Tab-separated table of C-alpha atoms in Angstrom:
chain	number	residue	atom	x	y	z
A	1	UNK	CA	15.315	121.481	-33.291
A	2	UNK	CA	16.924	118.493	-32.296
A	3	UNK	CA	19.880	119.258	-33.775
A	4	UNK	CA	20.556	122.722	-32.431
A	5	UNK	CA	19.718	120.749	-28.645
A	6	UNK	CA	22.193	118.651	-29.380
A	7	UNK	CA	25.010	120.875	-30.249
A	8	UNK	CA	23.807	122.792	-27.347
A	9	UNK	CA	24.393	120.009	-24.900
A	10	UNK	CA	27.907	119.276	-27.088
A	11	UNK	CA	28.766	122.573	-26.266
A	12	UNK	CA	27.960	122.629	-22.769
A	13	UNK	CA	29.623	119.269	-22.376
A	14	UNK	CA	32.496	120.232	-23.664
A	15	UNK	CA	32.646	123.371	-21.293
A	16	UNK	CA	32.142	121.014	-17.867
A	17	UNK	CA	34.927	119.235	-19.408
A	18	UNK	CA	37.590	121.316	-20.194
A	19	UNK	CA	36.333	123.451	-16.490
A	20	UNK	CA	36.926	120.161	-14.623
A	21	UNK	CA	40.473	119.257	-16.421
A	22	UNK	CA	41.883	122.998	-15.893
A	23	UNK	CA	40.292	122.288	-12.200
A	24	UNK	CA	42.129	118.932	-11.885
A	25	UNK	CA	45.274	120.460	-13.374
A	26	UNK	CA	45.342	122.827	-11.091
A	27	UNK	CA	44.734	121.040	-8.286
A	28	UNK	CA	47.982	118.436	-9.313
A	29	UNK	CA	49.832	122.177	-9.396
A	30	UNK	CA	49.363	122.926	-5.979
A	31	UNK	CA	49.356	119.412	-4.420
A	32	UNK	CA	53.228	119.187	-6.115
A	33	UNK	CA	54.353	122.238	-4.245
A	34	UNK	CA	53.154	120.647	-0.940
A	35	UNK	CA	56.268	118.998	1.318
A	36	UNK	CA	55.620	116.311	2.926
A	37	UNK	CA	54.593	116.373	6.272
A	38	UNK	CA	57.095	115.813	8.872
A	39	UNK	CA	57.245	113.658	11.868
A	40	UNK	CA	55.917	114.390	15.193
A	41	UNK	CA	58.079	114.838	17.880
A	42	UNK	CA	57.346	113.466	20.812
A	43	UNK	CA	59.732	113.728	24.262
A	44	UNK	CA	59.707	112.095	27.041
A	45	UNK	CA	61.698	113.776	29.919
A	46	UNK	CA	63.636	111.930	32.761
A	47	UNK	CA	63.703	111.879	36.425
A	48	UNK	CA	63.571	114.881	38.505
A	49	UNK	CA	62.381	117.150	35.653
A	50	UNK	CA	59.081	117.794	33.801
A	51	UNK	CA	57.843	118.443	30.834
A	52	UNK	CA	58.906	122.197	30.955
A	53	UNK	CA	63.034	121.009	30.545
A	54	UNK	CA	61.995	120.824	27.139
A	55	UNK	CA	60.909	124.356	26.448
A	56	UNK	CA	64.000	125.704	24.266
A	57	UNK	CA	63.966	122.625	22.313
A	58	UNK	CA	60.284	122.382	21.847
A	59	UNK	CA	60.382	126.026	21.151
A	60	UNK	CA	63.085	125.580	18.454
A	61	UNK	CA	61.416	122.704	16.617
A	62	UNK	CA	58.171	124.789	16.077
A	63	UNK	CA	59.958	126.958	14.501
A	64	UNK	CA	61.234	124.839	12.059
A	65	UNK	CA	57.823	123.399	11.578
A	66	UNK	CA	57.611	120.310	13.484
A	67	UNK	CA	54.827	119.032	15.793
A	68	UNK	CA	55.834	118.595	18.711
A	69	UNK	CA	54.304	116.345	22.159
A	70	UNK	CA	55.432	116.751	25.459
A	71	UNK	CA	54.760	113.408	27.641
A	72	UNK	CA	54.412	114.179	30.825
A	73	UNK	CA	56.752	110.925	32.573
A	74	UNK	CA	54.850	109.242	35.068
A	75	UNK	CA	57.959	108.134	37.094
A	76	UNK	CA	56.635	105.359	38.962
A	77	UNK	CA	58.061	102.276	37.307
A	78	UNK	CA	59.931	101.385	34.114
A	79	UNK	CA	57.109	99.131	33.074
A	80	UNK	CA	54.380	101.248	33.412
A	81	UNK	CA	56.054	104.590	32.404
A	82	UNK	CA	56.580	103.038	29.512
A	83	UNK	CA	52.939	101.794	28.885
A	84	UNK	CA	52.045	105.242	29.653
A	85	UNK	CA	53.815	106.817	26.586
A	86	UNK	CA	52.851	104.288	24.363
A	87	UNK	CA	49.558	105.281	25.046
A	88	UNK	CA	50.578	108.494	24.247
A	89	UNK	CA	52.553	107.621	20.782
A	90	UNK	CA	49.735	105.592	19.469
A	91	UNK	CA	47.345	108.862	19.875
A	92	UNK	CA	49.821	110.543	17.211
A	93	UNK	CA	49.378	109.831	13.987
A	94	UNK	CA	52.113	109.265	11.052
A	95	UNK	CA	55.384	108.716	11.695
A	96	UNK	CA	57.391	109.721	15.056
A	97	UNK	CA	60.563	110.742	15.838
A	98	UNK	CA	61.078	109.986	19.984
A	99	UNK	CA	63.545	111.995	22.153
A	100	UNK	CA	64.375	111.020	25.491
A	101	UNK	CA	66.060	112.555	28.493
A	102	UNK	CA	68.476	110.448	31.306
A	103	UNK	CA	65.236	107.715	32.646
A	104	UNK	CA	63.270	108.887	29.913
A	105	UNK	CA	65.613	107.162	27.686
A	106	UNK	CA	64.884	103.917	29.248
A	107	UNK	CA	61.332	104.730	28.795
A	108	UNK	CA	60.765	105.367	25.108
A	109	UNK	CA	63.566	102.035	24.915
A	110	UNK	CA	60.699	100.184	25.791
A	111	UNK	CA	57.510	102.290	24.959
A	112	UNK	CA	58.799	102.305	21.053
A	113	UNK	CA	59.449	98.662	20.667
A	114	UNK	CA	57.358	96.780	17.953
A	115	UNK	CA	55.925	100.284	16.665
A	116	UNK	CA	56.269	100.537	13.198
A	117	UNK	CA	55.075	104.556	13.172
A	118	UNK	CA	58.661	105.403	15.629
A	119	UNK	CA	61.310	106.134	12.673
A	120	UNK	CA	64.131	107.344	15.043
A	121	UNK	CA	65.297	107.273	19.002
A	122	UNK	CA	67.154	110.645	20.054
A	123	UNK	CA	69.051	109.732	23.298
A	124	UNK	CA	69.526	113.013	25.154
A	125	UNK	CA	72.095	112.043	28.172
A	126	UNK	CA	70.038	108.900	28.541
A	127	UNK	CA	69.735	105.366	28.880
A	128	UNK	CA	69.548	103.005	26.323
A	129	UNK	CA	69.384	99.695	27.936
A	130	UNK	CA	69.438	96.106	26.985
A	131	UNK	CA	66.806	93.373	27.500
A	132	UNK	CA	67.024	93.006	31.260
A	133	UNK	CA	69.367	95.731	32.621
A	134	UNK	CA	67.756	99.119	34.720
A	135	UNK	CA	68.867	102.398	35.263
A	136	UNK	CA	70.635	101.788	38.567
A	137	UNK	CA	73.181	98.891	36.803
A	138	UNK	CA	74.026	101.204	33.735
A	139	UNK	CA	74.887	104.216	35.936
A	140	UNK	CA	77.346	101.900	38.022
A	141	UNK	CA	78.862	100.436	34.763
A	142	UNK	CA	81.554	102.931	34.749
A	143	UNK	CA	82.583	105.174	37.392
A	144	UNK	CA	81.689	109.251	38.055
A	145	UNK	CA	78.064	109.084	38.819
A	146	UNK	CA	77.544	111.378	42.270
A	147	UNK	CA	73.835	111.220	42.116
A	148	UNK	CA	73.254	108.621	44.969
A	149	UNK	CA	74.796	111.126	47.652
A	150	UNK	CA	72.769	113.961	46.952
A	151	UNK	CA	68.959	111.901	47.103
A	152	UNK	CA	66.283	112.492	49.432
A	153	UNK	CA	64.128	109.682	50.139
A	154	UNK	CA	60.213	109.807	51.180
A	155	UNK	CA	59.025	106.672	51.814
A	156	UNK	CA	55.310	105.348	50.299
A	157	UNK	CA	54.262	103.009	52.957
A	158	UNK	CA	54.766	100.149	50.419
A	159	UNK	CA	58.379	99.210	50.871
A	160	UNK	CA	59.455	101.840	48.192
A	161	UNK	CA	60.551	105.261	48.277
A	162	UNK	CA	59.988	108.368	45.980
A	163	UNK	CA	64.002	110.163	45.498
A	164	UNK	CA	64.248	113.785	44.687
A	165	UNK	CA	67.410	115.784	45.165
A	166	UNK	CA	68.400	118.103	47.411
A	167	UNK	CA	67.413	121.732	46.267
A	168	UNK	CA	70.531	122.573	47.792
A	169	UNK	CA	72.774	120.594	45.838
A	170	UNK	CA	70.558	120.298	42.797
A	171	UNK	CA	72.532	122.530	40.486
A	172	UNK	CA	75.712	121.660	40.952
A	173	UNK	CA	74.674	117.973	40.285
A	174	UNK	CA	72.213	118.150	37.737
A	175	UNK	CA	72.562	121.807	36.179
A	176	UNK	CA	75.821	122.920	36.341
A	177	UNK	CA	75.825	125.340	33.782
A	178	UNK	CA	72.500	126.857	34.281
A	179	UNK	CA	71.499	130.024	35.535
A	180	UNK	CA	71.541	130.096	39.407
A	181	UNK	CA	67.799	131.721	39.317
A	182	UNK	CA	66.832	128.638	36.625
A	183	UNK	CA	68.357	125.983	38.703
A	184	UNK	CA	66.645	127.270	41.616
A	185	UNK	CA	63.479	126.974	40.192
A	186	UNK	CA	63.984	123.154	38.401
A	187	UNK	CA	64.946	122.364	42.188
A	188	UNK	CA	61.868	123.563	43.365
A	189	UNK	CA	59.336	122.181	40.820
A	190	UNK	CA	61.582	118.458	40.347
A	191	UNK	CA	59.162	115.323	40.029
A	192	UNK	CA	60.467	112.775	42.093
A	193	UNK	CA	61.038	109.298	41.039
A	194	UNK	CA	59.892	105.896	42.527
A	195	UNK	CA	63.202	104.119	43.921
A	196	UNK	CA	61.913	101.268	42.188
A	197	UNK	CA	61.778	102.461	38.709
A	198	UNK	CA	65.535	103.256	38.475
A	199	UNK	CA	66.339	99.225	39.856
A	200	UNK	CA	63.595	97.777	37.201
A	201	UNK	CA	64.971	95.386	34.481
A	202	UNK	CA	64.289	96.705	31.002
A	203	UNK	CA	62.115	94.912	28.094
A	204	UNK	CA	63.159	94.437	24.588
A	205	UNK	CA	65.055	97.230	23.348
A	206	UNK	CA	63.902	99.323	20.421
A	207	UNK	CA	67.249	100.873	19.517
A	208	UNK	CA	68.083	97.089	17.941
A	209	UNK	CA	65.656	97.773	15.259
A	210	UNK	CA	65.050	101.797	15.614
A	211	UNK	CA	67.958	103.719	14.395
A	212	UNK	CA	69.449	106.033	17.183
A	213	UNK	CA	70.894	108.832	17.650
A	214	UNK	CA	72.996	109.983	20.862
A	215	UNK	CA	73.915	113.410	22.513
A	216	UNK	CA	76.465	113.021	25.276
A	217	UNK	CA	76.623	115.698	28.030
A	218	UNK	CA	80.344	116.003	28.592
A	219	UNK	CA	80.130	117.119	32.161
A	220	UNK	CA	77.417	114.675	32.962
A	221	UNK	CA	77.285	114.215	36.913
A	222	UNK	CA	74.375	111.799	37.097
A	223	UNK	CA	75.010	108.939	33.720
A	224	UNK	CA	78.918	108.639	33.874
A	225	UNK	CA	80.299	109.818	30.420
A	226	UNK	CA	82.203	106.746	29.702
A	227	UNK	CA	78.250	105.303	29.839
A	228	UNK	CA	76.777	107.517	27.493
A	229	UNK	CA	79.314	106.767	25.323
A	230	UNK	CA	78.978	103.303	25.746
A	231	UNK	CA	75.651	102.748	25.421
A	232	UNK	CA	76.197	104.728	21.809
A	233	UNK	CA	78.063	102.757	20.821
A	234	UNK	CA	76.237	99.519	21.826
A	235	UNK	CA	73.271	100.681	20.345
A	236	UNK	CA	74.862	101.566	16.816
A	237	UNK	CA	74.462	105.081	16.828
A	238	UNK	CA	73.920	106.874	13.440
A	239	UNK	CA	75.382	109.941	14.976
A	240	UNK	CA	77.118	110.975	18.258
A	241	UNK	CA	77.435	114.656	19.359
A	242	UNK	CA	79.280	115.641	22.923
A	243	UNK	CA	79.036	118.749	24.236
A	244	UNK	CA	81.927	118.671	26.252
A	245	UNK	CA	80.857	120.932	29.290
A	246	UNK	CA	77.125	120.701	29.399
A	247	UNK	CA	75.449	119.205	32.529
A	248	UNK	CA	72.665	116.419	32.921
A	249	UNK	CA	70.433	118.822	32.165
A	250	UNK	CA	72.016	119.770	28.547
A	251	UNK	CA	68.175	120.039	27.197
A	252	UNK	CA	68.092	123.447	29.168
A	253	UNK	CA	71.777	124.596	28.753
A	254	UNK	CA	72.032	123.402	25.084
A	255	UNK	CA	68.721	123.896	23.840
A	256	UNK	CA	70.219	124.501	20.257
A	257	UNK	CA	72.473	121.255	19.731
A	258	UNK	CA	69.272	119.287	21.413
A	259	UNK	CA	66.556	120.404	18.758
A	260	UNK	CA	69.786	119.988	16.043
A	261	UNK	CA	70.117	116.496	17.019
A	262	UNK	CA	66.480	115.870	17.018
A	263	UNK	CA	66.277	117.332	13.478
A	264	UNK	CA	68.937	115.516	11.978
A	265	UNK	CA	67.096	112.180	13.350
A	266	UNK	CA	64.035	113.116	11.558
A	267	UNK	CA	65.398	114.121	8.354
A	268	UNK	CA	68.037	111.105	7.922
A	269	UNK	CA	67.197	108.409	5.016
């Protein structure tokens, strides 16, 4: 009797076996055909945008199966913008790939420093300054900027002011080659931006140990050219793509060549 339990159990044990092994096999099967998962990417617009200039991109990227965050810029100082999206980096998890547009460029410069989980810095017509310099001083490097004559100033009761532009003038200085009805309506719904922010000296900058990536806007009329190109260059750029017409606002023109850009940064080695 004993022996016939025993082979029982032998046989039994044998089946739990060879069940869990074809289990575990199969498992190994389908974990191989898995890619791995890609980055999250987060943008950070600039001044007198929102978050909604980056609907073709974001758009575009979720179709190629990236996650995508939209930070919504605070635009009140360089400093605390950027403490703003780190807060807002450190909530993603695994790596990051950060895009910036014009300030917002300046922002992630200093939001990504010292973060191990940012693997590449997409400058989108943006700043990319150095340990000390703002905004203001980089668009005055080089001649062509007409931004300054086209601002509207509110003050805040504090010594500082908050600088929109002009609906008036707003697409033929910061969306050129956008639809008259689209331009109309980023005029309308334009976050200003504390005076203050553009003047503020910049912290250590990422892009000396975050590889970068630039797209100049060739018929920028807010960040000189020559800057853009400049800073690139300064900054080491992996890759620099001009699109030699598009506007400050190239994120909404050029959708395509934006979310391009953005992919090549995330899948580089």
């Amino acid at each position: 009797m004993r022996i016939r339990i025993s082979k029982v159990a032998a046989l039994a044990a044998a089946i739990v076996l060879t069940g869990a092994a074809s289990i575990a096999g199969s498992g190994a099967a389908v974990a191989g055909t898995h890619a791995p998962a890609k980055p999250t990417v987060v943008l950070v617009h600039g001044a007198f945008a929102d978050s909604a200039s980056w609907s073709g991109v974001i758009e575009r990227l979720q179709k190629r199966g990236y996650p995508v965050v939209a930070a919504a810029n605070p635009l009140r100082g360089l400093s605390s913008d950027a403490a703003y999206v780190r807060t807002v980096i450190n909530s993603v998890p695994g790596p990051i790939v950060l895009a910036g547009h014009s300030y917002g460029g300046a922002v992630m410069t200093n939001a990504a420093a010292g973060d191990p989980d940012v693997k590449a810095l997409v400058y989108i017509a943006a700043f990319a300054p150095d340990k000390g310099e703002s905004a203001l001083e980089l668009s005055n490097k080089f001649p062509g900027s007409t931004l300054g004559d086209t601002l509207s100033a509110v003050p805040l009761g504090d010594g500082t002011s908050d600088l929109t532009i002009r609906q008036d003038l707003f697409r033929q200085q910061f969306a050129a080659d956008v639809s008259k009805k689209q331009a109309t309506l980023m005029a309308v719904t334009q976050r200003p931006i504390r005076d203050a922010a553009l003047s503020e000296g910049s912290g250590e900058p990422a892009w000396k140990k975050i590889p970068s990536w630039f797209l100049v806007a060739g018929a920028d009329k807010n960040i000189p050219v020559a800057a853009q190109r400049w800073m690139a260059d300064r900054a080491g750029s992996r890759a620099t793509v001009e699109i030699r017409k598009a506007s400050h606002a190239v994120g909404v023109s050029n959708p395509g060549p934006v979310a391009d850009l953005i992919v090549r940064a995330a899948t580089a080695r």
